[in-house]
């Protein structure tokens, strides 16, 4: 059917779909990513959208974007700069012009580049010239009018017609990258089972875009990106929020407990609650509570009652949970708290990513109130760190905070499906019926973990609560020496988790001139920067932390192996300060960014090179 | 308990913990503790099935004195913690202990939502119209003009009536009792326990230290029969030392009448029905105040409705049956996957 032109093989390509927040760019990007993943490409995605559901149309502030990086080799980031931009209006071009590779392909909806829209976006009259894009591969496509044309016989209202123009753009991109339409068509058939006219309209427009791309002369060549050479196995595409939800369910399964999640919706954490609410088939109890305080306190109640309990939120919600988190600390009940960070303070930048809640998580409570903290570093490994948070909470009888962020939550990548049999079995210290002389705060002398006596068990009736407890009997105690001892015990119990977590790895050079240090979602960008620097002959290593409290046992040793240390994080230096507090003998250089955006690999390399040359 | 084997015989002592009770001598909480212990001993529920959950306040120390499972929470959150316990394990008999500050100020949001959801808990609201534990500040139930440490010139804000709030939040069970009336308290607590759903019992509780005599006008021996009315299903709303006063509807108002006067006979007196869904009359009854009316005690509203915790588990069982996903492995392999060889 198609007369193919020159076929060019690419190692990787970055595509950015961009339009008004009502243009369906998130769906378009997701559908493209899913197709790429199913064809075996490695992928990384970065949805970037405004906080408003329908932000002011046609303005730069209202632009919603979805960037996807697909490749034949290991893909670690959504890419700094795009090879292809789809711009549904002038504002989308304006917002993204500076994030393009030189000579990139720009496909834009010519019909929307009216003088009025051009000015609304902040241009005078000629966007291409004003942004100096003349040398780029510019494809002005009449997307709106051809969408209307494709649907003219269908008798649809104009709103429905316009809503499907994103499929025209997607069709063009599918042609450009030699992708089958099959998976996307299947998606529509599934999603709109009861609305055959919607299925038909979307398929028609998708094909119209595909054939249009084929016909026009502007596209000289098409591209293939071969399947990635990645580890053998069964894969699926997954985003960070779903991976987090599934990791929690997996932990409950390996512990043989029902999962209870009390939560209150908040961007960007809501997806976890939504996913868990679907999983009644696996026995998950979700309570959409009246507020975040009820979210955590219902979960504490469920934990007291003997279930695996978790609560999910973002920074503002964590602030509301802080008093109750202290209650979980003093009652020594297992609880996972997921904090999907976003830009702060206050409501801040709800839909943008940031790592600025570290200090809040570590210390944002009254009293000496230690919690264990772990951080996921890729969308897919949210699964493993959610599982790990569950394991540590249940086996060490402590609240554990899992930190992710907006970038991980919404970003997706291929996930090698684990063998559940090989996931560790989780063994909470449940006190068996018939235990003589049970006392609630009696502990394992090695781990300092107390036993978990579940209401309903005859003979283990006991009372716990927020008042200080006698270290043996668990009765309320105001004894000064007892309080001091209990304070130390609680701290030591969490510190002892260090014996139950892996040592810190160094990637790249094992010793040398510069150690890049990061934690959480910056992993992809940091490891890419490290590898590129290594390829240029630099003696650089990367220590990327997933265990934040306690820090791995060999942290001091790791930091000591390099001449310089550069701590890179999306805040003003919280992890650097934390390391300095724990290991004051080193000098910590900092690379900080606080724009609601991830690092670019180039930014990290530039800073690293500057330090290497000093 | 269904089987013979499970039949248990308890005495109130079986529900006393070994902890020394630390409320002030003369505090109404002592009597309430004893009423709860008596109730639990005769409900036929095994001791290990009870979970007593509280917030913060004098009243919230309650769980420490009970030989059951107990949890002393944080201020205001008793209803939310209880919701978690009961939803996690509907097999437990959950008793929520809370004060007027705990339930109606800092915890107002959790209270109304527990009531709205109809979580199957028994919530005992110790209403002493004062903040006891923090030593005497006014509460959301303090009467207007009440002089306390934080209202030295009298409060200027109107109080909540807990019953009105609970019924307004779609409450299905509301009862009222008095701390010192152990017989009535046991009767009312037993009904609360039997009711499936959120059973709120307001207990008029005397704080001898910071609000002594808050209810003296209706509880003193001399006048109490004339100033209280105990409502019981199927019985006419008659009260008074000489059982000669009753309640009738006069238009849209409740009115006190004298039997034998103006041709009024017992037949004219309203008969109590806690089971009618329409909250209209119940609302009027909870709002009755002395001196215009007697204060209503007993089970005022007791309407059957589905409970939250049961609904949650029924839904889970239904979806479990329908879904092809039976475990984590099924979920991981569901939807679009691909194989890398
Ligand atoms: C977050 C928080 N705010 C304030 C307090 C202080 N506080 C403890 S109890 C209480 C009021 C208690 O009044 P009530 O609930 O009526 O209980 P009572 O002592 O009268 O039984 C207050 C304000 C607290 N413990 N925690
Ligand atoms: S202060 Fe009042 S409420 Fe508290 S224990 Fe004493 S008498 Fe009871
Ligand atoms: Mg009070």
PDB file of N, CA and C and ligand atoms in Angstrom, chain A residues 323, chain B residues 56-59 75 99-102 106 128 130-134, ligand 1:
ATOM      1  N   UNK A 323       1.660  14.759  62.353  1.00  0.00           N
ATOM      2  CA  UNK A 323       1.392  14.400  63.755  1.00  0.00           C
ATOM      3  C   UNK A 323       1.092  12.903  63.872  1.00  0.00           C
TER       4      UNK A 323
ATOM      5  N   UNK B  56      -7.729  12.219  72.301  1.00  0.00           N
ATOM      6  CA  UNK B  56      -6.984  12.788  73.425  1.00  0.00           C
ATOM      7  C   UNK B  56      -7.942  13.644  74.248  1.00  0.00           C
ATOM      8  N   UNK B  57      -7.780  13.571  75.525  1.00  0.00           N
ATOM      9  CA  UNK B  57      -8.623  14.296  76.473  1.00  0.00           C
ATOM     10  C   UNK B  57      -8.668  13.456  77.732  1.00  0.00           C
ATOM     11  N   UNK B  58      -9.281  13.990  78.790  1.00  0.00           N
ATOM     12  CA  UNK B  58      -9.431  13.177  80.002  1.00  0.00           C
ATOM     13  C   UNK B  58     -10.148  11.883  79.633  1.00  0.00           C
ATOM     14  N   UNK B  59     -11.275  12.052  78.943  1.00  0.00           N
ATOM     15  CA  UNK B  59     -12.100  10.893  78.592  1.00  0.00           C
ATOM     16  C   UNK B  59     -11.321   9.872  77.767  1.00  0.00           C
ATOM     17  N   UNK B  75      -5.280  13.695  69.181  1.00  0.00           N
ATOM     18  CA  UNK B  75      -6.445  14.541  69.417  1.00  0.00           C
ATOM     19  C   UNK B  75      -7.324  14.671  68.173  1.00  0.00           C
ATOM     20  N   UNK B  99     -14.205  13.028  73.449  1.00  0.00           N
ATOM     21  CA  UNK B  99     -14.759  14.131  74.225  1.00  0.00           C
ATOM     22  C   UNK B  99     -15.436  15.154  73.334  1.00  0.00           C
ATOM     23  N   UNK B 100     -16.014  16.168  73.944  1.00  0.00           N
ATOM     24  CA  UNK B 100     -16.701  17.191  73.147  1.00  0.00           C
ATOM     25  C   UNK B 100     -15.711  17.992  72.312  1.00  0.00           C
ATOM     26  N   UNK B 101     -14.508  18.190  72.825  1.00  0.00           N
ATOM     27  CA  UNK B 101     -13.486  18.863  72.011  1.00  0.00           C
ATOM     28  C   UNK B 101     -12.952  17.921  70.959  1.00  0.00           C
ATOM     29  N   UNK B 102     -12.652  16.718  71.384  1.00  0.00           N
ATOM     30  CA  UNK B 102     -12.083  15.708  70.488  1.00  0.00           C
ATOM     31  C   UNK B 102     -12.999  15.432  69.295  1.00  0.00           C
ATOM     32  N   UNK B 106     -11.658  19.659  67.016  1.00  0.00           N
ATOM     33  CA  UNK B 106     -10.551  19.207  66.158  1.00  0.00           C
ATOM     34  C   UNK B 106     -10.937  17.993  65.316  1.00  0.00           C
ATOM     35  N   UNK B 128     -18.711  17.021  78.521  1.00  0.00           N
ATOM     36  CA  UNK B 128     -18.677  17.792  79.772  1.00  0.00           C
ATOM     37  C   UNK B 128     -18.676  19.296  79.502  1.00  0.00           C
ATOM     38  N   UNK B 130     -16.599  21.176  78.225  1.00  0.00           N
ATOM     39  CA  UNK B 130     -15.364  21.860  78.631  1.00  0.00           C
ATOM     40  C   UNK B 130     -14.170  21.039  78.145  1.00  0.00           C
ATOM     41  N   UNK B 131     -13.026  21.688  78.029  1.00  0.00           N
ATOM     42  CA  UNK B 131     -11.784  20.957  77.790  1.00  0.00           C
ATOM     43  C   UNK B 131     -11.206  20.611  79.153  1.00  0.00           C
ATOM     44  N   UNK B 132     -11.338  19.357  79.524  1.00  0.00           N
ATOM     45  CA  UNK B 132     -10.873  18.949  80.840  1.00  0.00           C
ATOM     46  C   UNK B 132      -9.359  18.828  80.897  1.00  0.00           C
ATOM     47  N   UNK B 133      -8.803  18.061  80.006  1.00  0.00           N
ATOM     48  CA  UNK B 133      -7.377  17.730  80.099  1.00  0.00           C
ATOM     49  C   UNK B 133      -6.487  18.969  80.062  1.00  0.00           C
ATOM     50  N   UNK B 134      -6.890  19.956  79.274  1.00  0.00           N
ATOM     51  CA  UNK B 134      -6.072  21.165  79.184  1.00  0.00           C
ATOM     52  C   UNK B 134      -6.480  22.197  80.242  1.00  0.00           C
TER      53      UNK B 134
HETATM   54  C1  LIG C   1      -3.037  18.488  68.169  1.00  0.00           C
HETATM   55  C2  LIG C   1      -3.392  18.781  69.561  1.00  0.00           C
HETATM   56  N1  LIG C   1      -3.900  20.005  69.862  1.00  0.00           N
HETATM   57  C3  LIG C   1      -4.199  20.293  71.127  1.00  0.00           C
HETATM   58  C4  LIG C   1      -4.006  19.386  72.123  1.00  0.00           C
HETATM   59  C5  LIG C   1      -4.339  19.777  73.530  1.00  0.00           C
HETATM   60  N2  LIG C   1      -5.547  19.154  74.021  1.00  0.00           N
HETATM   61  C6  LIG C   1      -5.514  17.954  74.633  1.00  0.00           C
HETATM   62  S1  LIG C   1      -7.008  17.445  75.148  1.00  0.00           S
HETATM   63  C7  LIG C   1      -7.740  18.859  74.589  1.00  0.00           C
HETATM   64  C8  LIG C   1      -9.196  19.091  74.753  1.00  0.00           C
HETATM   65  C9  LIG C   1      -9.871  17.984  75.412  1.00  0.00           C
HETATM   66  O1  LIG C   1     -11.211  18.260  75.563  1.00  0.00           O
HETATM   67  P1  LIG C   1     -12.285  17.148  75.333  1.00  0.00           P
HETATM   68  O2  LIG C   1     -12.083  16.514  74.018  1.00  0.00           O
HETATM   69  O3  LIG C   1     -13.595  17.754  75.590  1.00  0.00           O
HETATM   70  O4  LIG C   1     -11.907  16.023  76.406  1.00  0.00           O
HETATM   71  P2  LIG C   1     -12.034  16.077  77.986  1.00  0.00           P
HETATM   72  O5  LIG C   1     -10.670  16.310  78.497  1.00  0.00           O
HETATM   73  O6  LIG C   1     -12.976  17.161  78.338  1.00  0.00           O
HETATM   74  O7  LIG C   1     -12.543  14.721  78.331  1.00  0.00           O
HETATM   75  C10 LIG C   1      -6.816  19.686  73.987  1.00  0.00           C
HETATM   76  C11 LIG C   1      -7.145  20.991  73.413  1.00  0.00           C
HETATM   77  C12 LIG C   1      -3.467  18.136  71.767  1.00  0.00           C
HETATM   78  N3  LIG C   1      -3.216  17.180  72.640  1.00  0.00           N
HETATM   79  N4  LIG C   1      -3.172  17.881  70.492  1.00  0.00           N
END
